[in-house]
Coordinates of C-alpha atoms and ligand atoms in Angstrom, one line a residue:
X1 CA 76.3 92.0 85.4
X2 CA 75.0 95.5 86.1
X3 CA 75.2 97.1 89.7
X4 CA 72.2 97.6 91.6
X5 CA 71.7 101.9 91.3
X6 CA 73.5 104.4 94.0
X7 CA 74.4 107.6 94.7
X8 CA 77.7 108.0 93.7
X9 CA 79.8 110.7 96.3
X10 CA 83.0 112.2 96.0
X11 CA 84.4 114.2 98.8
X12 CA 87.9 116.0 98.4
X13 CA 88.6 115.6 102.6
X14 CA 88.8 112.8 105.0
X15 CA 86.5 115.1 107.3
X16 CA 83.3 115.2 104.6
X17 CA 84.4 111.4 103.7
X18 CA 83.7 110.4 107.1
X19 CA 80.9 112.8 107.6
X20 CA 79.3 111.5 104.5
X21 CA 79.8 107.1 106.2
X22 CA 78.5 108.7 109.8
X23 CA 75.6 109.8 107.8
X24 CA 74.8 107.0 105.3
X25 CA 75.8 103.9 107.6
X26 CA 75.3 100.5 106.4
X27 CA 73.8 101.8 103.1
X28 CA 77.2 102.8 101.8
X29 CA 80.4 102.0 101.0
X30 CA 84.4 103.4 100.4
X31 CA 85.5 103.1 97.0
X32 CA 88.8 103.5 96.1
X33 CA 90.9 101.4 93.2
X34 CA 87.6 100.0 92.9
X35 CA 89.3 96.3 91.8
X36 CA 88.0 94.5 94.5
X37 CA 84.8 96.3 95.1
X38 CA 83.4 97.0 91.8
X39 CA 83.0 93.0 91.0
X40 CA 81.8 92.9 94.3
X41 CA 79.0 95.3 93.4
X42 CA 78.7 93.6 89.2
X43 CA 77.8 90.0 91.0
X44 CA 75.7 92.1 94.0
X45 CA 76.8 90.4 96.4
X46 CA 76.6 93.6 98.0
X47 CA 74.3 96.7 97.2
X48 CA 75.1 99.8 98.6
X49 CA 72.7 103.0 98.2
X50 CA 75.8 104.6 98.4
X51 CA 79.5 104.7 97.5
X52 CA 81.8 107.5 98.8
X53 CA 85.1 107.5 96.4
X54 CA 87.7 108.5 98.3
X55 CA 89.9 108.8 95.4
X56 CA 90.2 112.1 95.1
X57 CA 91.7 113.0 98.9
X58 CA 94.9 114.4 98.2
X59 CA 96.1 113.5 102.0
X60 CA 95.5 110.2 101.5
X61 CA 98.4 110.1 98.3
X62 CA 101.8 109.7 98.2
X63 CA 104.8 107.9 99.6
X64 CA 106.6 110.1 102.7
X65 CA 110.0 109.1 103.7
X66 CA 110.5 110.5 107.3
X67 CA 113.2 110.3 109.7
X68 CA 111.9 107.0 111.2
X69 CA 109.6 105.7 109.0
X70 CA 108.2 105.5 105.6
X71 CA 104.3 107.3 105.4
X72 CA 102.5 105.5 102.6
X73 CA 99.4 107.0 101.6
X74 CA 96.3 104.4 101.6
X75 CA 95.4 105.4 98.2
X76 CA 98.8 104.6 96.7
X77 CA 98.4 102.4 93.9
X78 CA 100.5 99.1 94.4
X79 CA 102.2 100.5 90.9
X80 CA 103.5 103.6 93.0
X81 CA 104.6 101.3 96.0
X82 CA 106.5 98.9 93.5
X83 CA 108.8 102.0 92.0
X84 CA 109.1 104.4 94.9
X85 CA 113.2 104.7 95.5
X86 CA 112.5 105.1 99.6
X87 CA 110.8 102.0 99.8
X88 CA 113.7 100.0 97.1
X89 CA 115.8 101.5 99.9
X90 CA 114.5 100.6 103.3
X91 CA 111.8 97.9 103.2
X92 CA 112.7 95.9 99.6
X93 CA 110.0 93.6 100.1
X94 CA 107.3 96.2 100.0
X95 CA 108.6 97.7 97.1
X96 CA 108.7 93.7 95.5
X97 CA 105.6 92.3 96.4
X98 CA 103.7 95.7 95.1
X99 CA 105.6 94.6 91.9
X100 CA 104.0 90.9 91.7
X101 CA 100.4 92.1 92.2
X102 CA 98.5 90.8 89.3
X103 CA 98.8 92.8 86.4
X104 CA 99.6 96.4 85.4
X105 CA 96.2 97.4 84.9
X106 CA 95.6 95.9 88.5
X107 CA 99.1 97.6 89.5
X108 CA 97.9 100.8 88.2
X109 CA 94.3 101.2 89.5
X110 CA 94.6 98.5 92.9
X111 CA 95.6 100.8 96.1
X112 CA 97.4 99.5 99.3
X113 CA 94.5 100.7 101.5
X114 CA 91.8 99.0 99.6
X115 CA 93.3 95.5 100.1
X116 CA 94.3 95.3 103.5
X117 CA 90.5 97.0 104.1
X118 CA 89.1 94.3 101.9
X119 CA 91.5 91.5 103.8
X120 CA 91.0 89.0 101.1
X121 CA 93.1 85.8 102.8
X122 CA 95.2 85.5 98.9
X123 CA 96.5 89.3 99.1
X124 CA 99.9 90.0 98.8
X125 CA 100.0 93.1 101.5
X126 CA 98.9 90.7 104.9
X127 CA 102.1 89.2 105.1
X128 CA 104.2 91.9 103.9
X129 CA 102.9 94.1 106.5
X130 CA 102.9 91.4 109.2
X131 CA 106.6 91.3 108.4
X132 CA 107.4 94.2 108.1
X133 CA 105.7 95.8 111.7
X134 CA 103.7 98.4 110.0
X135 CA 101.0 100.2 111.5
X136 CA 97.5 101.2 110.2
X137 CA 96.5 104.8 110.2
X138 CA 92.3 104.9 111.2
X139 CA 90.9 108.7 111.1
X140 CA 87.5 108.8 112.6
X141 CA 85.2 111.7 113.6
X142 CA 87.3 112.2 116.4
X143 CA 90.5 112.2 114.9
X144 CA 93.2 109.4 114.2
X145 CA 94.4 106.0 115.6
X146 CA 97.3 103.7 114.9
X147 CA 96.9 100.0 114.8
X148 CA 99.5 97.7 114.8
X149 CA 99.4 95.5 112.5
X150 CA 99.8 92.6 114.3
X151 CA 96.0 93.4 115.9
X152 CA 94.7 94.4 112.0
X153 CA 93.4 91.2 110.5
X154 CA 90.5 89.5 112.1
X155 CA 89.3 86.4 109.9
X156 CA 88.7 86.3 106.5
X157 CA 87.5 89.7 104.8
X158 CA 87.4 90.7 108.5
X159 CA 89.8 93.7 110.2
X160 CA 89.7 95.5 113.7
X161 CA 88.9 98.8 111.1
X162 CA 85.5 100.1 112.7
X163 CA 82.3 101.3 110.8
X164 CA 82.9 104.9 110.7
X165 CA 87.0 104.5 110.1
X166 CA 88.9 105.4 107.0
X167 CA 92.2 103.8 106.8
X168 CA 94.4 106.6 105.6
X169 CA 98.5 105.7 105.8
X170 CA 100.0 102.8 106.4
X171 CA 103.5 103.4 108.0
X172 CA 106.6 101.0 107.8
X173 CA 109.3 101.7 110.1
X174 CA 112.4 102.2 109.0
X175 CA 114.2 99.3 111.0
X176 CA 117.3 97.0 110.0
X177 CA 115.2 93.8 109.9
X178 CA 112.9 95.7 106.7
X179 CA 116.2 97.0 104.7
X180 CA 117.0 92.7 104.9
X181 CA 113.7 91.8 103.4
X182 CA 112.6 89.7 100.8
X183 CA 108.8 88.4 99.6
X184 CA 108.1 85.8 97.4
X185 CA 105.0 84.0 96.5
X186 CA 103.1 81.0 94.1
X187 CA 100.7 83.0 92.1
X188 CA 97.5 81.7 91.1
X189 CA 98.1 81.4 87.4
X190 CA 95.2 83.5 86.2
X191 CA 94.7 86.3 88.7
X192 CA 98.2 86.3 90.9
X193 CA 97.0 86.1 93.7
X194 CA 99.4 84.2 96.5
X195 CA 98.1 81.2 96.9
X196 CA 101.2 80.7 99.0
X197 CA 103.1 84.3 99.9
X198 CA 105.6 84.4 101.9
X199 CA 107.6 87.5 103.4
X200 CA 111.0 87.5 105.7
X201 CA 112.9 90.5 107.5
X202 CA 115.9 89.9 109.4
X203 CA 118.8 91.7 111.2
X204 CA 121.5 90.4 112.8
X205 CA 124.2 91.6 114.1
X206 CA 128.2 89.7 114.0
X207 CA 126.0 87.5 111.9
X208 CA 123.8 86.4 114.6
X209 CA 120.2 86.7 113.9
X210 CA 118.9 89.7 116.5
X211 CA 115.3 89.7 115.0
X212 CA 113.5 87.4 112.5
X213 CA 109.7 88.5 110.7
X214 CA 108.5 85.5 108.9
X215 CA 104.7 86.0 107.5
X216 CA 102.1 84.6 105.3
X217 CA 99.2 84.8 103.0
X218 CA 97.6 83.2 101.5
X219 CA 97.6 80.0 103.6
X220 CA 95.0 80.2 106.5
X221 CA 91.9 82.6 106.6
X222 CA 94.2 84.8 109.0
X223 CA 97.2 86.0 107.7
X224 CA 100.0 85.0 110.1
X225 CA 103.7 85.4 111.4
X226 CA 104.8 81.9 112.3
X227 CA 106.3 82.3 115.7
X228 CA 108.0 78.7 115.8
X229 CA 110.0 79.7 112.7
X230 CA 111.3 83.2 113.8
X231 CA 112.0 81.9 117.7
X232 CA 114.3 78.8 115.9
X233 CA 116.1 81.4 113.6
X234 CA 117.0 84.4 116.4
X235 CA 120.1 83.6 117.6
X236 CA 121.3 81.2 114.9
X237 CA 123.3 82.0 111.8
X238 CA 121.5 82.2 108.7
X239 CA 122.5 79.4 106.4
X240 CA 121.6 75.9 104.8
X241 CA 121.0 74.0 108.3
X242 CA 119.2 77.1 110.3
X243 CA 116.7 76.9 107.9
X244 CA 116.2 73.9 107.6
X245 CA 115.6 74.0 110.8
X246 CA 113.6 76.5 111.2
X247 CA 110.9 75.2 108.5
X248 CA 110.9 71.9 109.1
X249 CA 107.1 72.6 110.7
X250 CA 105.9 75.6 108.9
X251 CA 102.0 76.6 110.0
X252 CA 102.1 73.9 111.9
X253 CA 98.8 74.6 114.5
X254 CA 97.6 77.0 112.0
X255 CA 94.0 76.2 110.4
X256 CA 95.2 75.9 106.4
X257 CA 92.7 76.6 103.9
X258 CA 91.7 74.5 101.2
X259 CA 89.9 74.8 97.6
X260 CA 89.9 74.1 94.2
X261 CA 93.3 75.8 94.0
X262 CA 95.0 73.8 96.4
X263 CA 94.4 71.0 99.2
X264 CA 95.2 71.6 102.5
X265 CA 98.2 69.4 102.5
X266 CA 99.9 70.7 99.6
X267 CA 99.4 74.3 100.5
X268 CA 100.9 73.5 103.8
X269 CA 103.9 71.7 101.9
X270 CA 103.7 74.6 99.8
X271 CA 104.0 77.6 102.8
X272 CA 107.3 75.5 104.2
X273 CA 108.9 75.3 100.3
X274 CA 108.7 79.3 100.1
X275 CA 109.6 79.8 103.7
X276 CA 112.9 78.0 102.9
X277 CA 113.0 80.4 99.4
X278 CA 112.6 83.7 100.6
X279 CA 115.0 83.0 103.8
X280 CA 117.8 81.5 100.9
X281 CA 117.4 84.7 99.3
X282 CA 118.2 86.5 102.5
X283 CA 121.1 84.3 103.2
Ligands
FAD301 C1 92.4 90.6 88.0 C2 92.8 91.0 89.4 C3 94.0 90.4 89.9 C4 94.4 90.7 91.2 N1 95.6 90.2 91.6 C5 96.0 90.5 92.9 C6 97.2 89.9 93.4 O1 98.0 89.2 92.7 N2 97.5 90.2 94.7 C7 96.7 91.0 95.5 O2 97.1 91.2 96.6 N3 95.6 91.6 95.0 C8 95.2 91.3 93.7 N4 94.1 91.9 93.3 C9 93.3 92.8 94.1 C10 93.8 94.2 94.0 O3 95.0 94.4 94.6 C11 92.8 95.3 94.5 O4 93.3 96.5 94.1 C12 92.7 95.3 96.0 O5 92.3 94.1 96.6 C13 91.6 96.4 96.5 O6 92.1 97.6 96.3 P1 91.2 98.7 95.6 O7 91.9 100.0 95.8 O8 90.9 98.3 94.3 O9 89.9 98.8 96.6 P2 88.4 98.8 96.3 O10 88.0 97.7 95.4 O11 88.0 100.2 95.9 O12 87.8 98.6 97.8 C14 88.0 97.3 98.4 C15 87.3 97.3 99.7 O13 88.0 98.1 100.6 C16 87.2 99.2 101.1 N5 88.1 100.4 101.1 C17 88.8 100.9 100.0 N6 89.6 101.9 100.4 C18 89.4 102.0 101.8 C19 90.0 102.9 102.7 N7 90.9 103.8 102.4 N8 89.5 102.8 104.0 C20 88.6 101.9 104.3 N9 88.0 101.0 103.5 C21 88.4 101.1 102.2 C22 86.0 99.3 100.2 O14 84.9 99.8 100.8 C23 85.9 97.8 99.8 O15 85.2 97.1 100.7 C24 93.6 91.6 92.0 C25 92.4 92.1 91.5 C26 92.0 91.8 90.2 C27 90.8 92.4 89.7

């Protein structure tokens, strides 16, 4: 299908990019890898009379490794997240999961800040970022705020991003539990999508566990850490029994989707089988 018409903008500074959304409103929308947007616009289920490409912002590019954290540009492509050395370094599962995001065209086009905008419940990023404590850069008229990730997804295709707000960086801190970090997730066969993605980040220390991230997508509506699971690990060695333990009730509490992909019962099954993977491979 063919798009309804726009006006097509491209502005080469967050300032005139938010300018141009104060202005336009409702009638437009941010375009950036344009993978999940542009079908979007082909089966008009939305038809903006304007779309502001952001593409072009050079300050929203690149991959910054600081003293404490690693800066990641919301228009990184998941391509450039998946072979940036920093990242291989300091937070290995956001380096892996950018690697299993569908294919390389996706890879090369798809950017970090256009999915966790989008919030699509399968998305890899949700629970990488859940795990890993990141925060969400917002710039708005009057300047910048960081959201914790923790407060960023709101429902399904919903975030706590306002109207007027850009998301422009997404920062990972550089911390012990995201250099011991793993993701792994069932793809949907066709697309890759997780219908089951699960990340883990844990320190320890004498080989106690200090701090335990477990998170998902794919599963509920709401990407989610599972509190149960990371309270029953801290403390505990990380071996066979502890998790075992640990994810013997995974999402239990949690509303579980269910489609044609997958029941409710068998994702469920499903989240506790790659909970128990991705903390073996940590172990
Ligand atoms: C065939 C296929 C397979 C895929 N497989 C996977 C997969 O396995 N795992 C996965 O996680 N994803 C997958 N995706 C989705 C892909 O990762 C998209 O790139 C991503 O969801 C959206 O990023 P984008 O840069 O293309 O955003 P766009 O499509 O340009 O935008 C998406 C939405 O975000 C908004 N937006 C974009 N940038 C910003 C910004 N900086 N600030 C505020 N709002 C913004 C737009 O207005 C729009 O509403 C797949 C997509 C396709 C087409």
């Amino acid at each position: 299908m063919v798009p309804s018409k726009f006006a097509y903008h491209k502005p080469s500074t967050v300032k005139e990019a938010i300018a141009l959304l104060a202005t336009h409103g409702d009638d437009s929308k941010i375009l950036s890898g344009g993978h999940s947007l542009v079908p979007v616009l082909k089966l008009r289920l939305n038809d903006p009379e304007h779309i502001i490409d952001v593409s072009g912002i050079d300050s929203m590019g690149g991959i910054r490794d600081n003293e404490k954290s690693i800066t990641i540009g919301a228009n990184s492509t998941h391509g450039e997240i998946a072979n940036n050395a920093a990242l291989k370094e300091h937070a290995p599962m956001v380096a892996l999961a950018a690697s299993m995001i569908g294919d390389i065209q996706v890879r090369n086009f798809g950017t970090i800040g256009g999915s966790i905008a989008h919030a699509d419940p399968a998305a890899d990023w949700p629970a990488v970022l859940l795990a890993a404590d990141a925060n969400v850069v917002l710039s708005h008229a009057g300047g910048q705020r960081e959201v914790d990730i923790d407060q960023f997804f709101k429902g399904l295709f919903m975030t706590a991003m306002g109207e007027e707000e850009i998301i422009t960086a997404i920062r990972i801190p550089k911390t012990a539990f995201n250099k011991n970090s793993t993701y792994v997730k069932f793809p949907q066969p066709a697309s890759r999508f997780a219908l089951v993605g699960c990340a883990a980040a844990i320190s320890n220390s004498d080989g106690y566990i200090t701090e335990a991230r477990v998170a998902f997508s794919g599963v509920s509506a709401t990407p989610f850490r599972d509190s149960n699971v990371e309270k029953s690990l801290k403390g505990s060695v990380l071996n066979e029994g502890s998790i075992a333990t640990a994810t013997a009730s995974v999402a239990d509490g949690v509303s579980i989707m269910s489609d044609h992909f997958a029941a409710e019962k068998y994702r469920k099954h499903m989240a506790g089988v790659y909970a128990r993977k991705a903390l073996s491979a940590l172990a």
